[in-house]
CSV table of C-alpha atoms in Angstrom, one decimal:
chain,number,residue,atom,x,y,z
A,655,UNK,CA,51.9,147.4,74.8
A,656,UNK,CA,49.5,149.7,72.8
A,657,UNK,CA,51.0,153.0,71.7
A,658,UNK,CA,50.7,155.9,74.1
A,659,UNK,CA,50.0,159.5,73.4
A,660,UNK,CA,52.7,161.7,75.0
A,661,UNK,CA,51.5,164.5,77.1
A,662,UNK,CA,53.4,167.0,75.0
A,663,UNK,CA,51.3,166.1,72.0
A,664,UNK,CA,48.0,167.0,73.7
A,665,UNK,CA,46.9,170.5,72.5
A,666,UNK,CA,46.9,173.1,75.2
A,667,UNK,CA,44.1,175.7,75.5
A,668,UNK,CA,45.0,179.0,73.8
A,669,UNK,CA,45.4,182.0,76.1
A,670,UNK,CA,43.3,185.1,75.2
A,671,UNK,CA,43.9,188.7,76.0
A,672,UNK,CA,41.7,190.6,78.4
A,673,UNK,CA,39.0,192.7,76.7
A,674,UNK,CA,40.1,195.8,78.6
A,675,UNK,CA,43.6,195.7,77.1
A,676,UNK,CA,42.7,195.0,73.5
A,677,UNK,CA,43.6,197.6,70.9
A,678,UNK,CA,40.9,196.6,68.5
A,679,UNK,CA,37.4,195.5,68.8
A,680,UNK,CA,37.9,192.4,66.6
A,681,UNK,CA,37.9,189.1,68.5
A,682,UNK,CA,41.2,187.3,68.6
A,683,UNK,CA,40.9,183.9,67.0
A,684,UNK,CA,43.8,181.4,67.2
A,685,UNK,CA,44.7,179.8,64.0
A,686,UNK,CA,44.1,176.0,64.1
A,687,UNK,CA,46.5,173.8,62.2
A,688,UNK,CA,44.1,171.3,60.7
A,689,UNK,CA,46.7,169.6,58.5
A,690,UNK,CA,49.1,169.0,61.4
A,691,UNK,CA,46.5,167.6,63.8
A,692,UNK,CA,44.9,165.4,61.1
A,693,UNK,CA,48.3,164.0,60.1
A,694,UNK,CA,49.1,163.3,63.8
A,695,UNK,CA,45.8,161.6,64.5
A,696,UNK,CA,46.1,159.5,61.4
A,697,UNK,CA,49.5,158.3,62.4
A,698,UNK,CA,48.4,157.4,65.9
A,699,UNK,CA,45.3,155.6,64.5
A,700,UNK,CA,47.5,153.7,62.0
A,701,UNK,CA,49.9,152.7,64.9
A,702,UNK,CA,46.9,151.5,66.9
A,703,UNK,CA,45.6,149.4,64.1
A,704,UNK,CA,49.0,147.9,63.4
A,705,UNK,CA,49.3,146.9,67.1
A,706,UNK,CA,45.8,145.3,67.1
A,707,UNK,CA,46.7,143.3,64.0
A,708,UNK,CA,50.2,142.4,65.3
A,709,UNK,CA,51.1,142.0,69.0
A,710,UNK,CA,47.6,142.9,70.2
A,711,UNK,CA,46.0,140.1,68.3
A,712,UNK,CA,46.5,137.8,71.2
A,713,UNK,CA,44.1,139.8,73.3
A,714,UNK,CA,41.3,139.6,70.8
A,715,UNK,CA,41.5,135.8,71.0
A,716,UNK,CA,42.3,135.1,74.6
A,717,UNK,CA,44.0,131.9,75.8
A,718,UNK,CA,41.5,129.3,77.2
A,719,UNK,CA,41.9,128.9,81.0
A,720,UNK,CA,44.5,131.5,81.3
A,721,UNK,CA,44.8,135.2,82.2
A,722,UNK,CA,45.8,137.6,79.4
A,723,UNK,CA,47.7,140.4,81.1
A,724,UNK,CA,50.1,142.7,79.2
A,725,UNK,CA,52.9,141.7,81.5
A,726,UNK,CA,52.7,138.1,80.3
A,727,UNK,CA,53.7,139.0,76.7
A,728,UNK,CA,56.7,140.7,75.1
A,729,UNK,CA,56.5,143.6,72.7
A,730,UNK,CA,56.1,141.2,69.8
A,731,UNK,CA,53.1,139.4,71.3
A,732,UNK,CA,54.9,136.2,72.3
A,733,UNK,CA,54.0,134.5,75.6
A,734,UNK,CA,57.0,134.8,77.9
A,735,UNK,CA,56.4,131.8,80.1
A,736,UNK,CA,56.0,129.5,77.1
A,737,UNK,CA,59.4,130.4,75.9
A,738,UNK,CA,61.0,130.0,79.3
A,739,UNK,CA,59.4,126.7,79.9
A,740,UNK,CA,60.4,125.2,76.6
A,741,UNK,CA,64.0,124.4,77.5
A,742,UNK,CA,63.0,123.1,80.9
A,743,UNK,CA,60.5,120.7,79.4
A,744,UNK,CA,63.0,119.4,76.9
A,745,UNK,CA,65.3,118.4,79.8
A,746,UNK,CA,62.7,116.7,82.1
A,747,UNK,CA,60.5,115.1,79.4
A,748,UNK,CA,62.8,112.1,79.0
A,749,UNK,CA,62.9,111.4,82.7
A,750,UNK,CA,59.1,111.7,83.1
A,751,UNK,CA,58.4,109.5,80.1
A,752,UNK,CA,60.5,106.7,81.7
A,753,UNK,CA,58.8,103.9,83.5
A,754,UNK,CA,58.3,104.4,87.2
A,755,UNK,CA,59.5,100.9,88.1
A,756,UNK,CA,62.7,101.5,86.2
A,757,UNK,CA,63.3,104.7,88.0
A,758,UNK,CA,62.7,103.1,91.4
A,759,UNK,CA,65.1,100.3,90.6
A,760,UNK,CA,67.8,102.7,89.6
A,761,UNK,CA,67.3,104.7,92.8
A,762,UNK,CA,67.6,101.4,94.8
A,763,UNK,CA,70.8,100.6,93.0
A,764,UNK,CA,72.1,104.1,93.9
A,765,UNK,CA,71.6,103.4,97.6
A,766,UNK,CA,69.0,106.1,98.3
A,767,UNK,CA,67.1,105.9,101.5
A,768,UNK,CA,63.3,105.7,101.8
A,769,UNK,CA,62.8,109.4,102.6
A,770,UNK,CA,64.8,110.5,99.6
A,771,UNK,CA,63.0,108.1,97.2
A,772,UNK,CA,59.6,109.2,98.5
A,773,UNK,CA,60.5,112.9,98.0
A,774,UNK,CA,61.7,112.2,94.4
A,775,UNK,CA,58.6,110.2,93.6
A,776,UNK,CA,56.4,113.0,94.9
A,777,UNK,CA,58.3,115.5,92.8
A,778,UNK,CA,57.9,113.4,89.7
A,779,UNK,CA,54.2,113.0,90.3
A,780,UNK,CA,53.8,116.7,90.7
A,781,UNK,CA,55.7,117.4,87.5
A,782,UNK,CA,53.7,114.8,85.6
A,783,UNK,CA,50.5,116.5,86.9
A,784,UNK,CA,51.8,119.9,85.7
A,785,UNK,CA,52.7,118.5,82.3
A,786,UNK,CA,49.3,116.9,81.9
A,787,UNK,CA,47.7,120.3,82.9
A,788,UNK,CA,49.9,122.1,80.4
A,789,UNK,CA,49.0,119.5,77.7
A,790,UNK,CA,45.3,120.0,78.4
A,791,UNK,CA,45.8,123.7,78.0
A,792,UNK,CA,47.5,123.4,74.6
A,793,UNK,CA,51.1,123.2,76.0
A,794,UNK,CA,50.8,126.5,77.9
A,795,UNK,CA,52.3,126.4,81.4
A,796,UNK,CA,50.4,127.9,84.3
A,797,UNK,CA,50.9,131.5,85.2
A,798,UNK,CA,53.7,132.7,87.4
A,799,UNK,CA,53.8,135.6,89.8
A,800,UNK,CA,55.3,137.8,87.1
A,801,UNK,CA,52.3,137.1,84.8
A,802,UNK,CA,49.8,138.2,87.5
A,803,UNK,CA,50.5,142.0,87.0
A,804,UNK,CA,47.6,143.4,85.0
A,805,UNK,CA,49.1,146.9,85.0
A,806,UNK,CA,52.6,147.1,83.5
A,807,UNK,CA,53.5,150.4,85.1
A,808,UNK,CA,52.5,149.1,88.6
A,809,UNK,CA,54.9,146.3,89.4
A,810,UNK,CA,53.8,146.0,93.0
A,811,UNK,CA,50.2,145.0,92.3
A,812,UNK,CA,49.5,141.3,91.5
A,813,UNK,CA,46.1,139.8,90.8
A,814,UNK,CA,45.1,137.4,93.5
A,815,UNK,CA,43.4,134.1,92.6
A,816,UNK,CA,39.7,133.5,93.4
A,817,UNK,CA,37.9,130.2,94.1
A,818,UNK,CA,36.8,128.3,91.0
A,819,UNK,CA,33.2,127.2,90.6
A,820,UNK,CA,34.2,123.6,91.1
A,821,UNK,CA,35.9,124.3,94.3
A,822,UNK,CA,33.0,126.3,95.7
A,823,UNK,CA,30.6,123.5,94.8
A,824,UNK,CA,32.9,121.0,96.5
A,825,UNK,CA,33.0,123.1,99.7
A,826,UNK,CA,29.2,123.3,99.8
A,827,UNK,CA,28.9,119.5,99.3
A,828,UNK,CA,31.4,118.8,102.1
A,829,UNK,CA,29.6,121.0,104.6
A,830,UNK,CA,26.0,120.6,103.7
A,831,UNK,CA,25.8,117.0,102.2
A,832,UNK,CA,28.5,115.2,104.2
A,833,UNK,CA,27.9,117.2,107.4
A,834,UNK,CA,31.6,118.0,107.9
A,835,UNK,CA,32.5,120.9,110.2
A,836,UNK,CA,33.7,124.1,108.6
A,837,UNK,CA,37.2,124.1,110.3
A,838,UNK,CA,38.0,120.6,109.0
A,839,UNK,CA,36.9,121.6,105.5
A,840,UNK,CA,39.0,124.8,105.6
A,841,UNK,CA,42.1,122.8,106.8
A,842,UNK,CA,41.6,120.2,104.1
A,843,UNK,CA,41.1,122.5,101.1
A,844,UNK,CA,43.5,125.3,102.3
A,845,UNK,CA,40.7,128.0,102.4
A,846,UNK,CA,40.1,130.4,105.3
A,847,UNK,CA,37.3,129.6,107.7
A,848,UNK,CA,35.5,132.9,107.0
A,849,UNK,CA,35.7,132.4,103.3
A,850,UNK,CA,34.3,128.8,103.6
A,851,UNK,CA,31.4,130.1,105.7
A,852,UNK,CA,30.7,132.9,103.1
A,853,UNK,CA,30.8,130.3,100.3
A,854,UNK,CA,28.3,128.1,102.1
A,855,UNK,CA,25.9,131.1,102.7
A,856,UNK,CA,26.1,132.3,99.1
A,857,UNK,CA,25.7,128.8,97.6
A,858,UNK,CA,22.7,128.2,99.8
A,859,UNK,CA,21.1,131.4,98.4
A,860,UNK,CA,22.0,130.3,94.9
A,861,UNK,CA,20.3,126.9,95.5
A,862,UNK,CA,17.2,128.6,96.8
A,863,UNK,CA,17.0,130.9,93.8
A,864,UNK,CA,17.4,127.9,91.4
A,865,UNK,CA,14.5,126.1,93.2
A,866,UNK,CA,12.4,129.3,92.9
A,867,UNK,CA,13.1,129.5,89.2
A,868,UNK,CA,15.0,132.8,89.4
A,869,UNK,CA,17.5,133.6,86.6
A,870,UNK,CA,21.2,133.6,87.5
A,871,UNK,CA,23.9,135.7,85.9
A,872,UNK,CA,25.9,132.6,85.1
A,873,UNK,CA,27.4,133.8,81.8
A,874,UNK,CA,28.6,137.0,83.4
A,875,UNK,CA,30.2,135.1,86.3
A,876,UNK,CA,31.9,132.7,83.9
A,877,UNK,CA,33.2,135.5,81.8
A,878,UNK,CA,34.7,137.2,84.9
A,879,UNK,CA,36.2,133.9,86.1
A,880,UNK,CA,37.9,133.4,82.7
A,881,UNK,CA,39.7,136.7,83.1
A,882,UNK,CA,40.9,136.1,86.6
A,883,UNK,CA,43.3,133.5,88.1
A,884,UNK,CA,41.4,130.8,89.9
A,885,UNK,CA,42.2,128.1,92.4
A,886,UNK,CA,41.1,124.8,90.8
A,887,UNK,CA,39.8,121.6,92.2
A,888,UNK,CA,40.8,118.5,90.2
A,889,UNK,CA,39.6,115.3,91.9
A,890,UNK,CA,40.9,113.0,89.2
A,891,UNK,CA,44.5,114.1,89.3
A,892,UNK,CA,47.5,113.4,91.4
A,893,UNK,CA,47.2,116.7,93.2
A,894,UNK,CA,43.4,117.5,93.5
A,895,UNK,CA,43.7,120.2,96.1
A,896,UNK,CA,45.6,123.5,95.6
A,897,UNK,CA,46.2,125.7,98.7
A,898,UNK,CA,44.3,128.9,98.2
A,899,UNK,CA,45.6,131.1,101.0
A,900,UNK,CA,47.2,131.0,104.5
A,901,UNK,CA,44.6,129.6,106.8
A,902,UNK,CA,46.2,129.9,110.3
A,903,UNK,CA,47.3,133.4,110.6
A,904,UNK,CA,47.3,134.7,114.2
A,905,UNK,CA,45.1,137.8,114.6
A,906,UNK,CA,46.7,140.7,116.5
A,907,UNK,CA,44.9,141.2,119.8
A,908,UNK,CA,44.7,144.8,121.1
A,909,UNK,CA,46.1,143.7,124.4
A,910,UNK,CA,49.3,142.5,122.8
A,911,UNK,CA,50.2,145.8,121.1
A,912,UNK,CA,51.8,147.2,124.3
A,913,UNK,CA,55.5,146.7,125.1
A,914,UNK,CA,56.1,145.1,128.4
A,915,UNK,CA,59.2,144.0,130.3
A,916,UNK,CA,58.3,141.0,132.5
A,917,UNK,CA,61.2,139.5,134.5
A,918,UNK,CA,61.2,135.8,134.9
A,919,UNK,CA,63.7,133.4,136.5
A,920,UNK,CA,66.0,131.3,134.3
A,921,UNK,CA,64.8,128.1,135.8
A,922,UNK,CA,61.2,128.7,134.9
A,923,UNK,CA,59.7,127.2,131.8
A,924,UNK,CA,58.0,130.3,130.2
A,925,UNK,CA,55.3,129.2,127.8
A,926,UNK,CA,52.8,130.9,125.5
A,927,UNK,CA,50.2,130.6,128.2
A,928,UNK,CA,52.4,132.5,130.6
A,929,UNK,CA,53.0,135.2,127.9
A,930,UNK,CA,49.3,135.6,127.4
A,931,UNK,CA,48.7,136.0,131.1
A,932,UNK,CA,51.3,138.7,131.2
A,933,UNK,CA,49.3,140.8,128.7
A,934,UNK,CA,45.9,140.0,130.2
A,935,UNK,CA,44.6,137.5,132.6
A,936,UNK,CA,41.7,136.6,130.3
A,937,UNK,CA,43.8,136.4,127.1
A,938,UNK,CA,44.2,133.0,125.5
A,939,UNK,CA,47.5,131.7,124.3
A,940,UNK,CA,48.5,131.9,120.7
A,941,UNK,CA,47.9,128.1,120.2
A,942,UNK,CA,44.2,128.6,121.1
A,943,UNK,CA,43.6,132.0,119.4
A,944,UNK,CA,44.5,130.8,115.9
A,945,UNK,CA,41.6,129.9,113.6
A,946,UNK,CA,42.6,126.2,113.4
A,947,UNK,CA,44.2,124.9,116.6
A,948,UNK,CA,43.9,121.3,115.4
A,949,UNK,CA,46.8,121.9,113.0
A,950,UNK,CA,49.1,122.5,116.0
A,951,UNK,CA,48.0,119.2,117.6
A,952,UNK,CA,48.7,117.4,114.3
A,953,UNK,CA,52.2,118.8,114.1
A,954,UNK,CA,52.8,117.9,117.7
A,955,UNK,CA,51.7,114.3,117.1
A,956,UNK,CA,54.0,114.2,114.0
A,957,UNK,CA,57.0,115.3,116.1
A,958,UNK,CA,56.1,112.7,118.7
A,959,UNK,CA,56.6,110.0,116.1
A,960,UNK,CA,53.0,108.9,115.6
A,961,UNK,CA,52.2,107.3,112.3
A,962,UNK,CA,49.7,108.8,109.8
A,963,UNK,CA,47.0,106.3,110.7
A,964,UNK,CA,47.4,107.1,114.4
A,965,UNK,CA,47.2,110.8,113.8
A,966,UNK,CA,44.1,110.4,111.7
A,967,UNK,CA,42.5,108.2,114.4
A,968,UNK,CA,43.1,110.8,117.1
A,969,UNK,CA,41.9,113.6,115.0
A,970,UNK,CA,38.6,111.7,114.2
A,971,UNK,CA,38.2,111.0,117.9
A,972,UNK,CA,38.6,114.7,118.7
A,973,UNK,CA,36.2,115.7,115.9
A,974,UNK,CA,33.6,113.2,117.2
A,975,UNK,CA,33.9,114.5,120.7
A,976,UNK,CA,33.6,118.1,119.6
A,977,UNK,CA,30.5,117.2,117.4
A,978,UNK,CA,28.9,115.4,120.3
A,979,UNK,CA,29.5,118.3,122.7
A,980,UNK,CA,28.0,120.7,120.2
A,981,UNK,CA,24.9,118.5,119.7
A,982,UNK,CA,24.5,118.1,123.5
A,983,UNK,CA,24.7,121.9,124.0
A,984,UNK,CA,22.1,122.5,121.3
A,985,UNK,CA,19.8,119.8,122.7
A,986,UNK,CA,20.1,121.2,126.3
A,987,UNK,CA,19.4,124.7,125.0
A,988,UNK,CA,16.3,123.5,123.1
A,989,UNK,CA,15.0,121.7,126.2
A,990,UNK,CA,15.6,124.7,128.3
A,991,UNK,CA,13.7,126.9,125.9
A,992,UNK,CA,10.8,124.4,125.7
A,993,UNK,CA,10.7,124.3,129.5
A,994,UNK,CA,11.0,128.0,130.3
A,995,UNK,CA,9.6,129.8,127.3
A,996,UNK,CA,6.3,129.8,125.5
A,997,UNK,CA,5.8,130.9,122.0
A,998,UNK,CA,2.9,132.9,120.6
A,999,UNK,CA,2.7,132.7,116.8
A,1000,UNK,CA,1.9,135.9,115.0
A,1001,UNK,CA,1.1,136.9,111.5
A,1002,UNK,CA,4.7,137.9,110.6
A,1003,UNK,CA,6.7,137.1,113.8
A,1004,UNK,CA,6.6,134.7,116.7
A,1005,UNK,CA,6.7,136.2,120.1
A,1006,UNK,CA,8.6,134.4,122.9
A,1007,UNK,CA,7.7,135.0,126.6
A,1008,UNK,CA,9.8,133.9,129.6
A,1009,UNK,CA,9.0,134.1,133.3
A,1010,UNK,CA,11.5,136.2,135.2
A,1011,UNK,CA,12.1,136.9,138.9
A,1012,UNK,CA,12.8,140.4,140.2
A,1013,UNK,CA,14.9,139.0,143.0
A,1014,UNK,CA,17.8,137.9,140.7
A,1015,UNK,CA,19.2,141.4,140.3
A,1016,UNK,CA,21.9,140.9,142.9
A,1017,UNK,CA,23.1,143.1,145.7
A,1018,UNK,CA,23.9,146.1,143.5
A,1019,UNK,CA,21.1,145.6,141.0
A,1020,UNK,CA,23.4,144.5,138.2
A,1021,UNK,CA,23.3,140.8,138.4
A,1022,UNK,CA,23.9,138.8,135.3
A,1023,UNK,CA,20.5,137.2,135.6
A,1024,UNK,CA,18.6,140.5,136.0
A,1025,UNK,CA,16.1,141.7,133.5
A,1026,UNK,CA,17.7,144.0,130.9
A,1027,UNK,CA,21.3,142.9,131.7
A,1028,UNK,CA,22.1,142.4,128.0
A,1029,UNK,CA,21.1,146.0,127.3
A,1030,UNK,CA,23.4,147.5,129.9
A,1031,UNK,CA,22.6,150.1,132.7
A,1032,UNK,CA,22.2,153.8,132.1
A,1033,UNK,CA,24.7,156.2,133.7
A,1034,UNK,CA,23.8,157.6,137.1
A,1035,UNK,CA,25.5,161.0,136.6
A,1036,UNK,CA,22.1,162.8,136.3
A,1037,UNK,CA,20.8,161.4,139.6
A,1038,UNK,CA,20.4,163.8,142.5
A,1039,UNK,CA,23.2,163.5,145.1
A,1040,UNK,CA,25.6,161.6,142.9
A,1041,UNK,CA,29.3,162.8,143.0
A,1042,UNK,CA,30.3,163.9,139.6
A,1043,UNK,CA,33.9,164.9,140.2
A,1044,UNK,CA,36.8,162.4,140.5
A,1045,UNK,CA,37.6,161.5,144.1
A,1046,UNK,CA,40.8,159.6,143.5
A,1047,UNK,CA,43.5,159.2,140.9
A,1048,UNK,CA,44.2,155.7,139.5
């Protein structure tokens, strides 16, 4: 770390005597120790330059594709994770360099079952991908959680990764070009649905600006991404997708914050739907309130013993049914608007007119098909003859 100036070394303001209590008319001038302050500043400046030429030199020439936080280095300027990873690489390099067929044959001779051999093969593929990534970065392993602390004195704060430019471009291609729905893309790439929607909107604006010939701050964005941890997208590797964040967290509904005691018989099968009805009759169960309910169905099919192909087939059928239902609803809405509304084009806006019936207000004048229903109804407390005091206690 760079040298710090202790608070005791900072010169304090000199106190002066009140003019009413002075014995002489001469102003009191505090003597300044120029020689002491100059020597002190020179020593601090010398220490700073020594640190910049020594351990701080690594921050002048940052590592490519890696964050350069102070917590990732020791006092001598050595990268901590490179030293920790050296002994581990020496032990596993011999196994990873061995032929895969030889390893599989040895595992068969050892009598391992299919599940164990598949897990070991996946682990070896992951380690090979990590080693290839480290070799591409000059032998530097990826950052760990301990390396994500930009402020050494604040151990609780860790820098969170952001989406890389390649991953954002791929999200845009999947939604706009391939016409995949946003929930499926979010589940595939491990990105929250709201973040995927925001990426699509921003990338659309970026494409429009490029077509209009506007200049983009690409060098600035690239410089910022080089200083932050990013979630990559590597289509040509064994692990192309890296999970960015939890995507299926259950939002806390205000109705569920109250504590209730609901008695139920032991013979009754109390489900999540029953629990939702206890809090509110219109509250959906947790399986339907999560952002991606499809993941629950996939897990249920997996527990039922369905193969991967069968699960994918059922998921495609559900996606096709949902897509067709959405298209049907949009088509019906467009037909209804064309049948009941007429559009008058204007200079800046288009005005839409629709015929209404004054008899659709209902018995109390608040029918859902009444004019102005969406804007609400004003209070009647200022009308003459209205009772303004409570008549009962609820």
